[in-house]
């Protein structure tokens, strides 16, 4: 997949550099990013096969759990184009304050 929007996650990590658990989250995000860049997801079922705990939402949105669900990443996936756009990255409390289908 072509991954767009990584600067959203980079800004989050920079702003939360001293937070507890952020290094582990960074490490797991890096693994997720490597997998996403190599992936050829053609439909939501392909995403679920690679990430069984991902949540498939309306409108091509997918929520990925990072660091055991301590952090969440929301992406808009355009399957036919092979493009994944990161729309949100944050901790669970921050995620609870947004609408994952519109962010």
Coordinates of C-alpha atoms in Angstrom, one line a residue:
X1 CA 0.0 0.0 0.0
X2 CA 1.0 3.6 -0.5
X3 CA 0.9 5.1 3.0
X4 CA 0.1 8.8 3.3
X5 CA -0.2 10.8 6.5
X6 CA 2.7 9.4 8.5
X7 CA 3.5 13.0 9.6
X8 CA 0.3 12.8 11.7
X9 CA 1.9 10.0 13.7
X10 CA 5.4 11.6 13.8
X11 CA 3.9 14.8 15.2
X12 CA 2.1 12.8 17.9
X13 CA 5.3 11.0 18.9
X14 CA 7.3 14.3 19.0
X15 CA 4.6 15.9 21.2
X16 CA 4.5 13.0 23.6
X17 CA 8.1 12.0 23.7
X18 CA 8.2 11.7 27.5
X19 CA 5.0 9.8 27.9
X20 CA 5.0 6.4 29.6
X21 CA 4.9 3.7 27.0
X22 CA 5.5 5.9 24.0
X23 CA 8.7 4.1 23.0
X24 CA 6.9 0.8 22.9
X25 CA 4.1 2.4 20.9
X26 CA 6.7 3.8 18.5
X27 CA 8.3 0.4 18.0
X28 CA 4.9 -1.2 17.3
X29 CA 3.9 1.5 15.0
X30 CA 7.1 1.1 13.0
X31 CA 6.2 -2.6 12.6
X32 CA 2.7 -1.8 11.6
X33 CA 4.0 0.7 9.1
X34 CA 6.4 -1.8 7.5
X35 CA 3.5 -4.4 7.2
X36 CA 1.1 -1.8 5.7
X37 CA 3.7 -0.6 3.1
X38 CA 4.2 -4.2 2.0
X39 CA 0.5 -5.1 2.0
X40 CA -1.7 -5.5 -1.1
X41 CA -5.0 -5.2 0.7
X42 CA -7.8 -5.4 -1.9
X43 CA -10.8 -5.4 0.5
X44 CA -11.6 -5.3 4.2
X45 CA -11.2 -9.1 4.5
X46 CA -7.5 -8.8 3.5
X47 CA -7.0 -6.3 6.3
X48 CA -8.7 -8.5 8.8
X49 CA -6.6 -11.5 7.7
X50 CA -3.4 -9.4 8.4
X51 CA -4.8 -7.7 11.5
X52 CA -7.6 -9.7 13.1
X53 CA -8.2 -7.1 15.8
X54 CA -8.6 -4.2 13.3
X55 CA -12.1 -2.7 13.2
X56 CA -13.6 -2.1 9.8
X57 CA -15.8 0.9 9.7
X58 CA -18.0 2.6 7.1
X59 CA -16.5 4.5 4.2
X60 CA -13.3 2.5 3.9
X61 CA -12.2 3.5 7.5
X62 CA -10.1 1.0 9.5
X63 CA -9.1 1.3 13.2
X64 CA -5.8 -0.4 14.1
X65 CA -4.8 -1.1 17.7
X66 CA -1.3 -0.2 18.5
X67 CA 0.5 -1.3 21.6
X68 CA -2.2 -3.7 22.9
X69 CA -5.0 -1.2 22.2
X70 CA -3.3 1.6 24.3
X71 CA -3.1 3.6 21.0
X72 CA -5.3 3.7 18.0
X73 CA -4.6 4.5 14.4
X74 CA -7.5 5.4 12.0
X75 CA -6.9 5.0 8.3
X76 CA -9.0 5.7 5.2
X77 CA -8.2 2.9 2.8
X78 CA -8.8 3.2 -0.9
X79 CA -8.5 -0.5 -1.9
X80 CA -8.6 -0.2 -5.7
X81 CA -5.9 2.5 -5.7
X82 CA -3.8 0.7 -3.1
X83 CA -3.6 3.8 -0.9
X84 CA -3.9 4.1 2.9
X85 CA -4.3 7.5 4.4
X86 CA -3.6 7.9 8.2
X87 CA -6.3 10.2 9.6
X88 CA -5.7 9.9 13.3
X89 CA -3.3 8.5 15.9
X90 CA -3.8 8.9 19.6
X91 CA -4.2 7.1 22.9
X92 CA -7.5 5.4 23.8
X93 CA -8.9 8.4 25.7
X94 CA -8.2 10.7 22.8
X95 CA -9.8 8.2 20.4
X96 CA -12.9 8.2 22.6
X97 CA -13.3 11.9 22.0
X98 CA -13.5 11.7 18.2
X99 CA -15.8 10.3 15.6
X100 CA -13.7 7.6 13.8
X101 CA -16.0 7.6 10.8
X102 CA -15.5 11.3 10.1
X103 CA -12.0 12.2 11.3

